[in-house]
Tab-separated table of C-alpha atoms in Angstrom:
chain	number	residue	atom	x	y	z
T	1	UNK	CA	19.882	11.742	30.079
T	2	UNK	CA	19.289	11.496	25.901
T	3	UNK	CA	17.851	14.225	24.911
T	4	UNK	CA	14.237	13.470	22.905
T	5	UNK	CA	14.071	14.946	19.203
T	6	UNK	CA	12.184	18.000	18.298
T	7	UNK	CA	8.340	16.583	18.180
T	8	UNK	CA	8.153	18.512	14.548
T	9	UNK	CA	10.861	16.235	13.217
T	10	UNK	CA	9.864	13.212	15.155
T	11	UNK	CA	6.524	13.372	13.123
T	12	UNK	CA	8.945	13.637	9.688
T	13	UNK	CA	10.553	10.921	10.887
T	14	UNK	CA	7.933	8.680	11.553
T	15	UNK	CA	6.290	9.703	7.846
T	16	UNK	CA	10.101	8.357	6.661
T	17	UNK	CA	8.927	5.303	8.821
T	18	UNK	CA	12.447	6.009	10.912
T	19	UNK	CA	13.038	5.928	14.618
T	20	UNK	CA	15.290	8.542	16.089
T	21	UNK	CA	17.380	6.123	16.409
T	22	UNK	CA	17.504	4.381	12.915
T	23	UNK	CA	18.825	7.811	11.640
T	24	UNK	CA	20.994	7.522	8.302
T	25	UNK	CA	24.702	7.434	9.085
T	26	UNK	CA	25.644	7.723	5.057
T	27	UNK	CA	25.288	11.268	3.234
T	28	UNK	CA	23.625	10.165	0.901
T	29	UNK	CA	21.268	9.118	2.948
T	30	UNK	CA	20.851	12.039	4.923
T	31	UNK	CA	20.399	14.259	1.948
T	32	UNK	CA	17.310	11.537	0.448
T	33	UNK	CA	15.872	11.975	4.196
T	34	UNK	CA	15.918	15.927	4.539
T	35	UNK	CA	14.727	15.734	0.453
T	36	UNK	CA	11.511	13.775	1.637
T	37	UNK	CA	11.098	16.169	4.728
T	38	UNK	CA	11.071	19.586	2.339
T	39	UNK	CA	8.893	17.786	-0.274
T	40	UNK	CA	6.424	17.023	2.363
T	41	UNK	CA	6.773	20.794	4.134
T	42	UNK	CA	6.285	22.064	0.626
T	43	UNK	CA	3.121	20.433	0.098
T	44	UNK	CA	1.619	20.925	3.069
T	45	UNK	CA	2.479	24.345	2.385
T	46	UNK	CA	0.522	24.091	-0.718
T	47	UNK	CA	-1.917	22.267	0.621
T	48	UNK	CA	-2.548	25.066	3.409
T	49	UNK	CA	-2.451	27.990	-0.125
T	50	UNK	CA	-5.185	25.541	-1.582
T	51	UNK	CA	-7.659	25.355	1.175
T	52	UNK	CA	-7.503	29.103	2.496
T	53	UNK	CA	-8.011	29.864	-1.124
T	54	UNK	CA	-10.648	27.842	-1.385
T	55	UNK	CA	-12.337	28.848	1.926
T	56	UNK	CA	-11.969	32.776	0.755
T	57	UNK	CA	-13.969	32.253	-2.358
T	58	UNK	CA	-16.623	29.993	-0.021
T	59	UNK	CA	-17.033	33.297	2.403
T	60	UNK	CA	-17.422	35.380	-1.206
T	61	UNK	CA	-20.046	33.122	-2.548
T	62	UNK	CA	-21.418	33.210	0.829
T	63	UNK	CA	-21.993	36.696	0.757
T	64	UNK	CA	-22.768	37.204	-2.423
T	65	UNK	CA	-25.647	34.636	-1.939
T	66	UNK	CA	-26.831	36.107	1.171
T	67	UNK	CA	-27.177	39.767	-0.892
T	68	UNK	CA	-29.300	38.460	-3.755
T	69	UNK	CA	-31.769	36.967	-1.288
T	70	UNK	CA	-31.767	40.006	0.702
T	71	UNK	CA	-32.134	42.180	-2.979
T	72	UNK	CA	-34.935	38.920	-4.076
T	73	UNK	CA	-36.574	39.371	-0.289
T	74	UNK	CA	-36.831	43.127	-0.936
T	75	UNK	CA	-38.518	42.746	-4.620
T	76	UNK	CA	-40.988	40.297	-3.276
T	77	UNK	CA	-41.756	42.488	0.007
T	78	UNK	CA	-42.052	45.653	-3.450
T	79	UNK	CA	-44.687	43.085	-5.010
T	80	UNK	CA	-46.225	42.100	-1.737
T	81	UNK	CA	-47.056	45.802	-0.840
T	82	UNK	CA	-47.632	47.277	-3.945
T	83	UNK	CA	-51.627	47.073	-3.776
T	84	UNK	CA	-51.391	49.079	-0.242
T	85	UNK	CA	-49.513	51.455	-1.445
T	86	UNK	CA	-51.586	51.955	-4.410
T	87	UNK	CA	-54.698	52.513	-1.536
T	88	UNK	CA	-52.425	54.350	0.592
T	89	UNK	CA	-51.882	57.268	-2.246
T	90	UNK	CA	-55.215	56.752	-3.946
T	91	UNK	CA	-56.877	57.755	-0.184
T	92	UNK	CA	-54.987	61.267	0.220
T	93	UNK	CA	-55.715	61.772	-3.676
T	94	UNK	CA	-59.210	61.341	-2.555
T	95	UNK	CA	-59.103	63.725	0.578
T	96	UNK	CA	-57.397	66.145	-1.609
T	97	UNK	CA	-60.018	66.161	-4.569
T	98	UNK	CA	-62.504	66.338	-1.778
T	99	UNK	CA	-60.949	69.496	-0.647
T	100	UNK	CA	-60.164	70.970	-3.739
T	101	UNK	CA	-64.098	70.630	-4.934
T	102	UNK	CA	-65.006	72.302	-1.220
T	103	UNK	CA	-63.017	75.302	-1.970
T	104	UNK	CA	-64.478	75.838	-5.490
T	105	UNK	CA	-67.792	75.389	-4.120
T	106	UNK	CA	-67.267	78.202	-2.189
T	107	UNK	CA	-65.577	80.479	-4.094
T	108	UNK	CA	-68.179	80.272	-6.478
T	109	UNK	CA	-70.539	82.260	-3.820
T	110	UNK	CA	-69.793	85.909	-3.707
T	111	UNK	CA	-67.400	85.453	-0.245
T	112	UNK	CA	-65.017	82.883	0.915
T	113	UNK	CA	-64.520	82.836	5.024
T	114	UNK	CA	-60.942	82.858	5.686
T	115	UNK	CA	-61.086	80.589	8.464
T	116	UNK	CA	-62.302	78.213	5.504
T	117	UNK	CA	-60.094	78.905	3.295
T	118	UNK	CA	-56.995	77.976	5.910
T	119	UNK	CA	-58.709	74.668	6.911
T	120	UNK	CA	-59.111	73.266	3.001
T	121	UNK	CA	-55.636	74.503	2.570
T	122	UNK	CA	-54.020	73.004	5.996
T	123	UNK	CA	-55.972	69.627	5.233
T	124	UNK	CA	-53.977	69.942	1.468
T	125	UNK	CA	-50.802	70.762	2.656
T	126	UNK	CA	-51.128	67.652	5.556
T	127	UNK	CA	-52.243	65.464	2.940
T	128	UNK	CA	-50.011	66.042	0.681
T	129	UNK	CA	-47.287	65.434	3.472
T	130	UNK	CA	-48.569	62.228	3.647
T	131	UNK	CA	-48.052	61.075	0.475
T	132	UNK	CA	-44.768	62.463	0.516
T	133	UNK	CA	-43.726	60.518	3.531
T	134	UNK	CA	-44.979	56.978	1.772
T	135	UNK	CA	-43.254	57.777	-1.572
T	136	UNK	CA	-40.240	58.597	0.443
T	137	UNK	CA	-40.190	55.722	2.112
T	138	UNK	CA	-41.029	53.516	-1.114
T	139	UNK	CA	-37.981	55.756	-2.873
T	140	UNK	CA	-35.538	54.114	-0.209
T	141	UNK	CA	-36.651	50.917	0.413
T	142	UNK	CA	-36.370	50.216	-3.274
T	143	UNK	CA	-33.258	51.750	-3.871
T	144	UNK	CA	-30.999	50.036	-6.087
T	145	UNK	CA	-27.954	50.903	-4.263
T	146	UNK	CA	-27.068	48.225	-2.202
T	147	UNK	CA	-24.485	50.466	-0.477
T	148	UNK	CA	-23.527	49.105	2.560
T	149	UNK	CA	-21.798	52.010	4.363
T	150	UNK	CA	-23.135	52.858	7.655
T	151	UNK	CA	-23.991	56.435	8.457
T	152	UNK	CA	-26.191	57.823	11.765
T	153	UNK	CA	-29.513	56.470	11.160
T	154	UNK	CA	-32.499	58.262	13.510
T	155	UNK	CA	-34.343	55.298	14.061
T	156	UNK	CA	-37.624	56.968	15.106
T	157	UNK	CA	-37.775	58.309	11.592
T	158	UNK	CA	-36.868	54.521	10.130
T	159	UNK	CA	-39.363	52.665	12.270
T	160	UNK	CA	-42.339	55.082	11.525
T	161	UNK	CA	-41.505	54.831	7.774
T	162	UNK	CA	-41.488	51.239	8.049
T	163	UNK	CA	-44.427	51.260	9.683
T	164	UNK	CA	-46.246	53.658	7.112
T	165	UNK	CA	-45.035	51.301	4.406
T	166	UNK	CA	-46.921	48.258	6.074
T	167	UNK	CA	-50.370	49.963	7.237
T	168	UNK	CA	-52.749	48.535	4.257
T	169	UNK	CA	-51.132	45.012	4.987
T	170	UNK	CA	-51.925	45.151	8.916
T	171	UNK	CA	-55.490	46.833	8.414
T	172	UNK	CA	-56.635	44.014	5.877
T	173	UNK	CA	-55.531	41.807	8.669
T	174	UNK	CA	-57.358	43.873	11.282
T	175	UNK	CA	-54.080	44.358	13.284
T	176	UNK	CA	-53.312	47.499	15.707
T	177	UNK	CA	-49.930	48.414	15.274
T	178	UNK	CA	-48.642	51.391	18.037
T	179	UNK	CA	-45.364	52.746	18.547
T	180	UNK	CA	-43.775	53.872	21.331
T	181	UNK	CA	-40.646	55.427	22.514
T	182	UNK	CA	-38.954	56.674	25.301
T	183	UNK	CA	-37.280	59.382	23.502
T	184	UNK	CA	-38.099	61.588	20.531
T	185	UNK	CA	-34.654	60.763	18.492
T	186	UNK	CA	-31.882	58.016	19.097
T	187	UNK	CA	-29.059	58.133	16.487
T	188	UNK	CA	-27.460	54.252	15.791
T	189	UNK	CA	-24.636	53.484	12.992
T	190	UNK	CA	-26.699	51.807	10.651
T	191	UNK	CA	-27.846	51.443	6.662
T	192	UNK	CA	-30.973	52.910	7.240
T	193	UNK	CA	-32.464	51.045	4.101
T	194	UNK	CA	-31.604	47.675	5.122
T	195	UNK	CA	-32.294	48.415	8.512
T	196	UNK	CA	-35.836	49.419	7.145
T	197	UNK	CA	-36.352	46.228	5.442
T	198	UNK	CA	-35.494	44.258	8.346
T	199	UNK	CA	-38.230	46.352	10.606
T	200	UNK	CA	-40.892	45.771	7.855
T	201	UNK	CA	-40.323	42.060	8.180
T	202	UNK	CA	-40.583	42.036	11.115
T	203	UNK	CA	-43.893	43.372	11.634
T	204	UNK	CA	-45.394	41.935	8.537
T	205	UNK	CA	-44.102	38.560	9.975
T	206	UNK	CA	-45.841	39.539	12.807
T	207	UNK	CA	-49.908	40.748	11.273
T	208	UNK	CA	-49.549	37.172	9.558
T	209	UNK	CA	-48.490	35.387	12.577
T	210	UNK	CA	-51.764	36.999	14.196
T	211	UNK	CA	-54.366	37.381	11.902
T	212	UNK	CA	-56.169	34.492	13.184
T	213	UNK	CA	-56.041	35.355	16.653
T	214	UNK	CA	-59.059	37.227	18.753
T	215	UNK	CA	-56.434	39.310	19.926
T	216	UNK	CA	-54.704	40.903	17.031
T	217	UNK	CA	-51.982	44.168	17.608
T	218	UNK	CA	-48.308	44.616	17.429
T	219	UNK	CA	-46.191	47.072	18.980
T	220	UNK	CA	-43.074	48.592	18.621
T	221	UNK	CA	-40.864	49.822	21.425
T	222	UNK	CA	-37.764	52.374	21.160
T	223	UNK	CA	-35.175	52.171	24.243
T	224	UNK	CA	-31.960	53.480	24.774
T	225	UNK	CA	-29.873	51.200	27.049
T	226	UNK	CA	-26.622	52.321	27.756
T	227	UNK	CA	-24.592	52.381	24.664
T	228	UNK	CA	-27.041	51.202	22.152
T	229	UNK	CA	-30.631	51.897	21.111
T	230	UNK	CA	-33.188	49.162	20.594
T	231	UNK	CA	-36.034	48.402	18.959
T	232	UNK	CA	-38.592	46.247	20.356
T	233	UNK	CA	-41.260	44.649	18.115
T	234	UNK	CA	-43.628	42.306	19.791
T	235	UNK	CA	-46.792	40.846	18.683
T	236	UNK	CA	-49.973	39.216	20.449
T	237	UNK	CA	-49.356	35.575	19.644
T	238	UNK	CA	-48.084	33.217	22.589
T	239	UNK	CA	-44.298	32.947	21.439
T	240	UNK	CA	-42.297	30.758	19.341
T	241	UNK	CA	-42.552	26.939	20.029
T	242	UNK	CA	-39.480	25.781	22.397
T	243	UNK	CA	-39.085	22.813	19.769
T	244	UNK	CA	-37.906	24.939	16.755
T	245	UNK	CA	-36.830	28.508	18.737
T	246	UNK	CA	-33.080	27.342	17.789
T	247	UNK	CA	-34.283	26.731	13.937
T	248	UNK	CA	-35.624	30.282	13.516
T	249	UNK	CA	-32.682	31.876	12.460
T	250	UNK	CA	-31.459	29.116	10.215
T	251	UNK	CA	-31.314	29.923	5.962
T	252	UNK	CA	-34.455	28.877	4.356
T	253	UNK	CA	-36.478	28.173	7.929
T	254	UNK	CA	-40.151	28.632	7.658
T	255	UNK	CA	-43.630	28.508	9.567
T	256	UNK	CA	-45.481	29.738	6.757
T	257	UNK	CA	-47.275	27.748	3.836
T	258	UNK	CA	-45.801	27.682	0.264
T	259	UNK	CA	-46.369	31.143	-1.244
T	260	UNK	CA	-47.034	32.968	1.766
T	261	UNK	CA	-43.827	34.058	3.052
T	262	UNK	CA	-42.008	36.325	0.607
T	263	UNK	CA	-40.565	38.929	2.959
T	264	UNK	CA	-36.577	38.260	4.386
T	265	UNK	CA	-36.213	35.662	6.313
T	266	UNK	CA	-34.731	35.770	9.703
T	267	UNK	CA	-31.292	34.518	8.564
T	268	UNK	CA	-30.800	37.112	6.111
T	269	UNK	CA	-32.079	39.689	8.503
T	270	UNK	CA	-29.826	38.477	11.255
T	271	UNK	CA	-26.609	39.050	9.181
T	272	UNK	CA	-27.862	42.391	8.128
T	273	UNK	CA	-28.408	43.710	11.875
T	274	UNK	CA	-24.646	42.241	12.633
T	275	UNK	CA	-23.160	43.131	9.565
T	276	UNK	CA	-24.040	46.508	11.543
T	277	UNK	CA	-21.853	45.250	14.471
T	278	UNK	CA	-25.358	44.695	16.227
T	279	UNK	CA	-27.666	41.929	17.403
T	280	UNK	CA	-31.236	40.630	16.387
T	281	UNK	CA	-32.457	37.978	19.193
T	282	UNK	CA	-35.816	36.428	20.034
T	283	UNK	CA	-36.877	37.253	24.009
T	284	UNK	CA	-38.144	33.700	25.223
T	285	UNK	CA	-38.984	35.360	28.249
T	286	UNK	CA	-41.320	37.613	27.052
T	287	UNK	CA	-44.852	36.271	27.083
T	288	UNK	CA	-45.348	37.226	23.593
T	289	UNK	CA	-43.721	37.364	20.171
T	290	UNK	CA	-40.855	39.408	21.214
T	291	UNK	CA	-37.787	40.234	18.956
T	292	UNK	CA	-34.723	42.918	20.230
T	293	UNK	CA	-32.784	44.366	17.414
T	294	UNK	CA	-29.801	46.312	19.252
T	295	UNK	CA	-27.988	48.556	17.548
T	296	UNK	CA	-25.097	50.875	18.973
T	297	UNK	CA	-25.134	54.257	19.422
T	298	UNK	CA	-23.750	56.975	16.997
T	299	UNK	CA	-21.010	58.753	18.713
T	300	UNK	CA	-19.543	62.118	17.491
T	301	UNK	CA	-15.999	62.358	16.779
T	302	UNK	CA	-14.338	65.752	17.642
T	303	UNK	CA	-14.501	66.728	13.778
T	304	UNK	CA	-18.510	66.553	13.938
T	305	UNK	CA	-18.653	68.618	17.428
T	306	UNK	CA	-15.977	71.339	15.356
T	307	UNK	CA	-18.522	71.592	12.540
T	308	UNK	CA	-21.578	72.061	14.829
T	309	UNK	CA	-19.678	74.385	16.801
């Protein structure tokens, strides 16, 4: 039975327009045919050099592009809130100056009751917390380290910062936010900054998605399930359209009118959560607005449990 050539050089041969059996019989011959057959290996050789070349510096641009609108996203979300941050300092300067006048008031009569004295100072010192806690939160989410390390992130302390950071936007709105949580403290591997930025546009997407509706609140869940902790962050409005659910997490996808969207778009904050190794997903079967950002669990490594020992 005649053994049929190696497929590899059957193709070769056919690009020589030979059959296996219209091989050369000359040397000559043979050495023009295997000459055609390593000129054509070596440029498909640099034809496969050319395009993953090219297709590196596409993923580089790629990325690159995807961190300036996530940096742009953040700047505009800075503009956006700057007003209600303004408020949200000017109000516990307020309470403060309030306080402070109290106490002179009464230490200009001839005695001062202590149990005065500690309530003007405990309503200073909570105040003052307060305001701490906001520009804290301001500090990091305009940080202009874009490092992208992840570290344990407590995201009970994230999601209340985040939520601080948007309370003037979801009162002019008339929105209840609440969060709730299952347990006090769940550690994830995270960038808690980015992370941050993706929870505030979240629920910012979510007081403009409702602000027309009788029924205006949003609320944000914490669960631990299994090996990851989640956040939950639904709003009142009836859900996302069937018709464009699969657009939502597309680059440049909107809802909103010209000008009114300037947070981070679901795209950007997609590849953030799973540049994490995580997942952010829309829950069609919640009756609501309902997106899961899952995040996995920090676990310590022998070294941490030596140092804690």
């Amino acid at each position: 039975m005649k053994k049929k050539p190696h497929r590899m050089l059957e193709r070769q041969l056919r690009k020589a327009h030979l059959q296996a059996d219209q091989l050369p019989k000359e040397m000559d011959q043979w050495l023009s045919l295997l000459e055609r057959i390593s000129q054509t290996y070596l440029q498909a050789e640099q034809d496969r050099y050319l395009l993953e070349r090219s297709l590196k510096i596409s993923s580089e641009e790629i990325r690159q592009s995807q961190e300036q609108m996530a940096h742009n996203a953040k700047l505009a979300s800075l503009g956006e809130m700057a007003g209600g941050i303004a408020h949200e300092i000017n109000n516990p300067l307020t309470i403060i100056a309030i306080q402070v006048e109290k106490l002179e008031f009464l230490m200009g009569k001839k005695g001062i009751a202590d149990s005065d004295l500690d309530a003007g100072l405990t309503s200073i010192r909570t105040t003052c917390d307060r305001i701490a806690r906001i520009v804290k939160g301001l500090r990091q989410f305009a940080s202009g380290s874009e490092n992208r390390d992840l570290a344990p992130v407590d995201l009970s302390e994230v999601i209340g910062l985040s939520i601080e950071m948007c309370e003037q936007k979801l009162r002019n709105r008339g929105v209840g936010c609440r969060f709730m949580r299952e347990r006090q403290t769940v550690i994830v591997d995270a960038n808690s900054i980015q992370l941050s930025q993706v929870i505030l546009n979240l629920i910012s997407n979510g007081a403009d998605a409702v602000k027309n509706l009788d029924e205006k609140w949003i609320r944000v869940e914490l669960k631990e399930t299994g090996q990851y902790g989640q956040i939950y962050v639904t709003d009142s409005g009836a859900g996302i359209p069937e018709a464009i659910r699969s657009k939502i997490m597309q680059p440049f996808f909107t809802t909103k009118e010209i000008g009114e969207g300037t947070g981070l778009g679901l795209s950007v904050s997609k590849g953030l959560i799973e540049g994490f190794g995580g997942k952010l997903e829309y829950n069609s079967n919640c009756p609501n607005t309902q997106f899961i950002i899952s995040l996995r669990k920090h676990v310590e490594v022998q070294e941490d449990l030596d140092e804690a020992a």
